[in-house]
Amino acid sequence: QHALNSGIRRYHVSPALCQRAKVAMSHFEPNEYINYEKLEKNINIVRKRLDRPLTLSEKIVYGHLDDPAKQEIERGKTYLRLRPDRVAMQDATAQMAMLQFISSGLPKVAVPSTIHCDHLIEAQSGGEKDLRRAKDINQEVYNFLATAGAKYGVGFWKPGSGIIHQIILENYSYPGVMLIGTDSHTPNGGGLGGICIGVGGADAVDVMAGIPWELKCPKVIGVKLTGKLSGWTSPKDVILKVAGILTVKGGTGAIIEYHGPGVDSISCTGMATICNMGAEIGATTSIFPYNARMKKYLGKTGRADIAALADEFKQHLVPDSGCQYDQVIEINLSELKPHINGPFTPDLAHPVSDIGAVAEKEGWPVDIRVGLIGSCTNSSYEDMGRSAAVAKQALAHGLKCKSKFTITPGSEQIRATIERDGYAEILREVGGLVLANACGPCIGQWDRKDIKKGEKNTIVTSYNRNFTGRNDANPETHAFVTSPEIVTALSIAGTLKFNPETDYLTGADGKKFKLEAPDADELPKLEFDPGQDTYQYPPKDGSGQHVDVSPTSQRLQLLEPFDKWDGKDLEDMLILIKVKGKCTTDHISAAGPWLKFRGHLDNISNNLLIGAINIENGKANSVRNALTQEFGPVPDTARYYKKMGVKWAVIGDENYGEGSSREHAALEPRHLGGRVIITKSFARIHETNLKKQGLLPLTFADPADYNKIHPVDKLSIVGLKDFAPGKPLKCIIKHPNGSQETIMLNHTFNESQIEWFQAGSALNRMKELQQKSS
C-alpha cells in the first residue's frame, strides 16, 4: 500500500554534482554519474580501428561496447555486446521482467532501473475516477511491482505519474545515454540525443543482471532535414511522411538518424515525437544530434548541469562530418504538408488536404466519431498548447467539437502545468474530457460506449499505431493518426473532409471563419509544475523486503523454467495456424482487457493468436485441430496438442510480430508447446524475444515456399545437432497424401543464442553459467 501514497515532489540536487564528470544521471539517483569520459575513450578506440568518420548512432552505440578493442563491427552483420546505462519498464511488461529477474536469483539490479505504472488504467469517465478505479482493481499488481522494486533496487513510479516515455524524457534521457526499455516506443528518448531501444523483458533482465546485452550491429538510415517547420505542419508530419516512404518494415535493423539544417526548427519534444513513432517503421531506434533545443529542454526540466556537461563533450554527441549512411532520405520541412495516416496501418500516408476525397473513394466513414489527443507520442506542453490554440479560436466563434474529444496528458508534470496555464480548461470548454496520465485508449484501455462492436466508424488520434481493433477492440473502427492540432481541428469540424489550411467553418453567428495556424510556446514561461510526488525511491538495503505472489492469484504467477532441448530433431510437428497477412503482436497477444493477466503466463496464454487470420478459412481464432478434425479457438487447440505431447509450429507472412515489444507474444507459444515459428520475415524485437524463450524463429530461404506449406501438413526440422550460425536448417514438409517436399530455412542465431535454444531459454542459460562460476 505504501506504493500509492502521494505528496508534493521536491527535487534534490547536490552542489557536488556540478563538478566535471560528477553530474548525476538523474535527480533520483544522485550517486549514479554520467560517464562521458568512458564514451569518449571507447569512441576513440573504435574510430582508430575503423579509420573513418562515424555517424552519431555509431558513436553512442560503439561508445557502449563491452570490448571496443576486440568487438567485430560490421553494420547489419555482426552482433554487438553492449553495456547500456539504464533500464526502464512499464507495468504491463515489468511484471514478467521482474518475475524473470526474481527467478535469476540475483540480489539487486546492476544498473539504474525504473518501473512505470501507465498501462493498466482504463479510460472510462475521466482522470481522477479512472485512476482511483485502476488503483483498486490493480492493487495486487501495483503492490507486487512496488515491493519487487524495493527489494531489488528499482525505482517505482506510481499509477498517475504518467506515461513511461514522457517520464524518461523529463528525468532520465540525456545526450549520449544508452537506455533500454520494455516498450517499443522507448526510442522517444532519442529526442534528447540518446540511443533508447525497445526490448523484451528477458533483454532487460540481462542488463539488470550485469550481463552484456546483444544487438545486431544496426545499419544507419540518414534523414536529412532542410527548410523550416511552419504553419499547420508539425513534427508529427515528419515521421508520418517518413513512414509513408519507408513502410512498416523499411527501418528494420536500422537506426534512423536525423540531421541537417532543418533539425534546429524542431523543439526537443517534437524531436521526441519523431523518434517515438520510428517504432512504426521497424527501426531499432531513432536519434537527433545534441543542439540548443535540447539544451533548453534540459534547463527547463532542472538539468542545466547535464546540458553544461553535454556542451563540453558535444563533438561526441553529433555526427562526424563526411560520415556515411546506408541510405539517405531528404525532406524539405518548408514544403512538407500536414499528414494523416491510416486506416489500419501507420504507413498509409495521405496529405490532410486529400484525405476527405480518398476516404469517400475508398468507402471509409468520413464523419469522425471521436478525436483523441495525447499518448506517449504527442502529449508535450507544446502539443497541448497548439491544440488549445486551435480550440480557443473555435470557442471565440461559439463553436465546440462536433466529435467526442479526449485529452491524455503525458505526465503528472504536464497535467499540473497545463492546468495552471489554462490549456486544460480551454480543451474542456471545447468539449474535451481529460483522461488520466496514462496510455489509455492508445493501447486499447478504453471502455468505449458510443458505438457497438462491428459498427463501421472513424476516429482520429495523435497516437502512433492504428492496427485493426487496437484502440477499442472493434475491427470496424477506422483509426487515423495525425498531429494533435489536426485532431483538434477535425474534431471541431466533425469530418475528414475538412482541411484547416483552406476550408472555412461557420460560427454560431452564422459567419464563416478560417482557423489560423496554431502557435504555442514549446516550454512554459514559468517553471514546470511537478504536481503530486509519485515516485518511490528504492531503499539502500532491500534485502529484508518481502515480495508476495499468492499461489492462487489470477494476476500473478511465478515462472517455471522451460524444458531443455532434448538433443533431437523436431519431427512431425503439427501446424497450429498458417497466418494470412499482417500479424502484429496485437494479433499474437492482444492488449486491452488482457493486460490484467500480463503477470500470469498461463492465464494470458488464453489470448494466443486469437487475432490472427487463419488462411484455411479466413477467420480469426478458428483453427482445425489436426487430431480431432474439429475447428476451435487457437489457444484451446494449442493446449490440446500440449496435453497430447505433440509439438507444433506457426507459419507467418511478412514482418511477423511488428508493433509492441510485448514478450508475451513469445512466452505464450512456448508455454503452450510451440517450438518453431516460420515466416517470410520478422520484426526485430519479436524475433529476439522468440530466441530468448527457446523457440526457433526461422525464415523461408525462398519466400515463395510459404505457399508449399498447408495447414494440414506435418513439418520436421532436421540437422539441429549441427545447428550453427549462418548455416540454414532443412525443413521436410509431409503432405497428407504421403508426398514430401524439402525446403531450406534461414536463421539469424549467433553462437550464444544457439546456447539459449539448447538450454531451453536465455534465462535457463544464465542460470547454467551462474552455477558454473559459483
PDB file of C-alpha atoms in Angstrom, residues 2 128 137 155 169 201 261 300 307 315 427 511 515 558 594 634 706 755 759:
ATOM      1  CA  HIS A   2       2.965   2.291   0.627  1.00  0.00           C
ATOM      2  CA  GLU A 128      -9.413  11.109 -11.198  1.00  0.00           C
ATOM      3  CA  ILE A 137      -8.594  -3.148  -9.450  1.00  0.00           C
ATOM      4  CA  GLY A 155      12.717   2.964  -8.673  1.00  0.00           C
ATOM      5  CA  LEU A 169      12.260  12.395 -21.320  1.00  0.00           C
ATOM      6  CA  GLY A 201      11.674  -8.299 -20.662  1.00  0.00           C
ATOM      7  CA  PRO A 261      19.868  22.385 -41.032  1.00  0.00           C
ATOM      8  CA  LYS A 300      13.650  23.744 -18.092  1.00  0.00           C
ATOM      9  CA  ALA A 307      23.436  20.402 -20.536  1.00  0.00           C
ATOM     10  CA  GLN A 315      31.820  16.619 -30.524  1.00  0.00           C
ATOM     11  CA  LEU A 427      -9.737  21.956 -24.054  1.00  0.00           C
ATOM     12  CA  LYS A 511     -20.433  33.976 -40.223  1.00  0.00           C
ATOM     13  CA  LEU A 515      -8.771  28.695 -38.351  1.00  0.00           C
ATOM     14  CA  LEU A 558       5.879 -17.357 -10.518  1.00  0.00           C
ATOM     15  CA  TRP A 594      -5.917  -8.951 -21.458  1.00  0.00           C
ATOM     16  CA  VAL A 634      -6.373 -21.230 -31.266  1.00  0.00           C
ATOM     17  CA  TYR A 706       5.270 -20.137 -47.890  1.00  0.00           C
ATOM     18  CA  GLU A 755      23.022 -21.933 -26.450  1.00  0.00           C
ATOM     19  CA  ALA A 759      19.259 -24.675 -22.657  1.00  0.00           C
TER      20      ALA A 759
END
